[in-house]
Amino acid sequence: HVQLVESGGGSVQAGGSLRLTCTASGYIYASYRLGWFRQAPGKEREGVAVIDSNLGTSYKESEEGRVTISKDNAENTFYLQMDNLKPDDTATYYCAANAPSLMTASQCLETGGSDFAHWGQGTQVTV
């Protein structure tokens, strides 16, 4: 059974940086797609970044250049580095993991991770 726990959220001034960490208990297979998603009050969940087993990455267009997703298979951990944060980035951020599916990475982002099976509890980011 996979459990995901986010950490690293907090309050930061506009222009600042945060690094979110997602730690998995239970085995995350190297073949899994990993992702970061966020949900602001009154809005639908949206995709921020995903990383595939081949280390290919995809980003929400508005975030590209400001966020970087990475993973450490040996530590069963993955990360979201966020720079030049803006007030619009304020949201609860969730990490998620999923076995390979028919959805492309872009589709995963567009659907807010609708096919992801494993989710963390979320961490608040306030800018």
Short mmCIF file of the C-alpha atoms (twelve columns), coordinates in Angstrom:
data_MODEL
# 
_entry.id   MODEL 
# 
loop_
_atom_site.group_PDB 
_atom_site.id 
_atom_site.type_symbol 
_atom_site.label_atom_id 
_atom_site.label_alt_id 
_atom_site.label_comp_id 
_atom_site.label_asym_id 
_atom_site.label_seq_id 
_atom_site.Cartn_x 
_atom_site.Cartn_y 
_atom_site.Cartn_z 
_atom_site.pdbx_PDB_model_num 
ATOM 1   C CA . HIS A 1   0.000   0.000  0.000   1 
ATOM 2   C CA . VAL A 2   1.499   3.319  -1.102  1 
ATOM 3   C CA . GLN A 3   1.267   6.355  1.146   1 
ATOM 4   C CA . LEU A 4   2.558   9.753  0.082   1 
ATOM 5   C CA . VAL A 5   3.444   12.589 2.445   1 
ATOM 6   C CA . GLU A 6   4.204   16.130 1.289   1 
ATOM 7   C CA . SER A 7   6.394   18.585 3.140   1 
ATOM 8   C CA . GLY A 8   8.029   21.922 2.471   1 
ATOM 9   C CA . GLY A 9   5.000   24.141 2.079   1 
ATOM 10  C CA . GLY A 10  4.662   27.469 3.835   1 
ATOM 11  C CA . SER A 11  4.307   31.198 3.401   1 
ATOM 12  C CA . VAL A 12  6.688   33.076 1.175   1 
ATOM 13  C CA . GLN A 13  6.843   36.526 -0.341  1 
ATOM 14  C CA . ALA A 14  6.309   37.020 -4.040  1 
ATOM 15  C CA . GLY A 15  9.516   36.262 -5.895  1 
ATOM 16  C CA . GLY A 16  10.617  33.745 -3.308  1 
ATOM 17  C CA . SER A 17  11.234  30.018 -3.634  1 
ATOM 18  C CA . LEU A 18  10.014  26.813 -2.038  1 
ATOM 19  C CA . ARG A 19  10.963  23.192 -2.475  1 
ATOM 20  C CA . LEU A 20  8.218   20.668 -1.905  1 
ATOM 21  C CA . THR A 21  9.127   17.105 -1.041  1 
ATOM 22  C CA . CYS A 22  6.982   14.002 -1.430  1 
ATOM 23  C CA . THR A 23  8.091   10.955 0.497   1 
ATOM 24  C CA . ALA A 24  6.560   7.579  -0.220  1 
ATOM 25  C CA . SER A 25  6.124   4.711  2.171   1 
ATOM 26  C CA . GLY A 26  5.442   1.522  0.381   1 
ATOM 27  C CA . TYR A 27  7.239   0.942  -2.860  1 
ATOM 28  C CA . ILE A 28  6.954   3.375  -5.727  1 
ATOM 29  C CA . TYR A 29  7.950   1.419  -8.770  1 
ATOM 30  C CA . ALA A 30  10.498  3.064  -11.009 1 
ATOM 31  C CA . SER A 31  7.955   2.749  -13.815 1 
ATOM 32  C CA . TYR A 32  5.428   4.985  -12.050 1 
ATOM 33  C CA . ARG A 33  4.490   8.428  -13.281 1 
ATOM 34  C CA . LEU A 34  4.824   10.993 -10.503 1 
ATOM 35  C CA . GLY A 35  3.146   14.350 -10.363 1 
ATOM 36  C CA . TRP A 36  2.440   17.540 -8.497  1 
ATOM 37  C CA . PHE A 37  -0.996  19.089 -8.561  1 
ATOM 38  C CA . ARG A 38  -2.604  22.022 -6.792  1 
ATOM 39  C CA . GLN A 39  -6.011  23.309 -5.834  1 
ATOM 40  C CA . ALA A 40  -6.856  26.841 -4.859  1 
ATOM 41  C CA . PRO A 41  -10.070 27.661 -2.957  1 
ATOM 42  C CA . GLY A 42  -13.049 27.651 -5.275  1 
ATOM 43  C CA . LYS A 43  -11.055 26.251 -8.180  1 
ATOM 44  C CA . GLU A 44  -10.604 22.830 -9.702  1 
ATOM 45  C CA . ARG A 45  -7.482  20.816 -9.119  1 
ATOM 46  C CA . GLU A 46  -4.889  21.444 -11.805 1 
ATOM 47  C CA . GLY A 47  -1.689  19.800 -12.862 1 
ATOM 48  C CA . VAL A 48  1.622   21.547 -12.222 1 
ATOM 49  C CA . ALA A 49  4.264   19.025 -13.273 1 
ATOM 50  C CA . VAL A 50  4.729   15.329 -13.986 1 
ATOM 51  C CA . ILE A 51  7.789   13.150 -14.398 1 
ATOM 52  C CA . ASP A 52  7.872   9.797  -16.118 1 
ATOM 53  C CA . SER A 53  10.035  6.758  -15.545 1 
ATOM 54  C CA . ASN A 54  12.356  7.845  -18.364 1 
ATOM 55  C CA . LEU A 55  12.811  11.193 -16.548 1 
ATOM 56  C CA . GLY A 56  10.772  12.980 -19.182 1 
ATOM 57  C CA . THR A 57  8.987   15.961 -17.650 1 
ATOM 58  C CA . SER A 58  5.916   17.976 -18.505 1 
ATOM 59  C CA . TYR A 59  4.786   21.253 -16.988 1 
ATOM 60  C CA . LYS A 60  1.731   23.449 -16.835 1 
ATOM 61  C CA . GLU A 61  2.440   26.053 -19.451 1 
ATOM 62  C CA . SER A 62  2.171   28.996 -17.066 1 
ATOM 63  C CA . GLU A 63  4.627   27.367 -14.663 1 
ATOM 64  C CA . GLU A 64  7.274   26.281 -17.145 1 
ATOM 65  C CA . GLY A 65  10.580  27.933 -16.357 1 
ATOM 66  C CA . ARG A 66  9.602   28.562 -12.747 1 
ATOM 67  C CA . VAL A 67  9.139   25.015 -11.478 1 
ATOM 68  C CA . THR A 68  11.230  21.875 -11.718 1 
ATOM 69  C CA . ILE A 69  10.128  18.351 -10.882 1 
ATOM 70  C CA . SER A 70  12.712  15.732 -9.989  1 
ATOM 71  C CA . LYS A 71  12.883  12.371 -8.273  1 
ATOM 72  C CA . ASP A 72  15.209  10.132 -6.317  1 
ATOM 73  C CA . ASN A 73  14.225  6.520  -6.893  1 
ATOM 74  C CA . ALA A 74  16.635  5.233  -4.270  1 
ATOM 75  C CA . GLU A 75  15.000  7.409  -1.614  1 
ATOM 76  C CA . ASN A 76  11.430  6.882  -2.872  1 
ATOM 77  C CA . THR A 77  11.148  10.658 -2.915  1 
ATOM 78  C CA . PHE A 78  10.317  13.307 -5.455  1 
ATOM 79  C CA . TYR A 79  10.434  17.053 -5.427  1 
ATOM 80  C CA . LEU A 80  8.978   20.250 -6.820  1 
ATOM 81  C CA . GLN A 81  11.291  23.241 -6.855  1 
ATOM 82  C CA . MET A 82  9.330   26.454 -7.264  1 
ATOM 83  C CA . ASP A 83  11.039  29.773 -7.974  1 
ATOM 84  C CA . ASN A 84  9.831   33.324 -8.549  1 
ATOM 85  C CA . LEU A 85  6.576   32.490 -6.812  1 
ATOM 86  C CA . LYS A 86  3.530   34.611 -7.517  1 
ATOM 87  C CA . PRO A 87  0.325   35.206 -5.535  1 
ATOM 88  C CA . ASP A 88  -1.529  33.071 -8.107  1 
ATOM 89  C CA . ASP A 89  0.578   30.112 -6.971  1 
ATOM 90  C CA . THR A 90  -1.228  30.124 -3.628  1 
ATOM 91  C CA . ALA A 91  -2.919  26.742 -3.262  1 
ATOM 92  C CA . THR A 92  -2.800  23.382 -1.572  1 
ATOM 93  C CA . TYR A 93  -0.225  21.273 -3.385  1 
ATOM 94  C CA . TYR A 94  -0.598  17.521 -3.697  1 
ATOM 95  C CA . CYS A 95  1.842   14.893 -4.836  1 
ATOM 96  C CA . ALA A 96  0.576   11.834 -6.602  1 
ATOM 97  C CA . ALA A 97  1.793   8.628  -8.171  1 
ATOM 98  C CA . ASN A 98  0.342   6.290  -10.734 1 
ATOM 99  C CA . ALA A 99  1.201   3.161  -12.639 1 
ATOM 100 C CA . PRO A 100 1.701   3.719  -16.362 1 
ATOM 101 C CA . SER A 101 -1.572  4.459  -18.104 1 
ATOM 102 C CA . LEU A 102 -2.855  5.323  -21.545 1 
ATOM 103 C CA . MET A 103 -2.955  9.015  -20.705 1 
ATOM 104 C CA . THR A 104 -0.150  11.178 -21.939 1 
ATOM 105 C CA . ALA A 105 1.656   13.400 -19.472 1 
ATOM 106 C CA . SER A 106 -0.081  16.423 -20.969 1 
ATOM 107 C CA . GLN A 107 -3.460  14.795 -20.500 1 
ATOM 108 C CA . CYS A 108 -2.604  14.085 -16.873 1 
ATOM 109 C CA . LEU A 109 -1.867  17.759 -16.354 1 
ATOM 110 C CA . GLU A 110 -4.977  18.890 -18.206 1 
ATOM 111 C CA . THR A 111 -7.276  16.609 -16.214 1 
ATOM 112 C CA . GLY A 112 -5.731  17.459 -12.859 1 
ATOM 113 C CA . GLY A 113 -4.443  13.940 -12.411 1 
ATOM 114 C CA . SER A 114 -7.846  12.291 -12.804 1 
ATOM 115 C CA . ASP A 115 -6.297  8.872  -13.352 1 
ATOM 116 C CA . PHE A 116 -3.737  9.017  -10.537 1 
ATOM 117 C CA . ALA A 117 -4.337  6.345  -7.899  1 
ATOM 118 C CA . HIS A 118 -2.140  7.447  -5.013  1 
ATOM 119 C CA . TRP A 119 -2.314  10.883 -3.381  1 
ATOM 120 C CA . GLY A 120 -0.753  12.753 -0.502  1 
ATOM 121 C CA . GLN A 121 -2.740  14.798 1.989   1 
ATOM 122 C CA . GLY A 122 -1.548  18.136 0.622   1 
ATOM 123 C CA . THR A 123 0.656   20.965 1.793   1 
ATOM 124 C CA . GLN A 124 -0.308  24.629 1.782   1 
ATOM 125 C CA . VAL A 125 1.670   27.181 -0.192  1 
ATOM 126 C CA . THR A 126 0.830   30.827 0.401   1 
ATOM 127 C CA . VAL A 127 2.432   33.628 -1.589  1 
# 
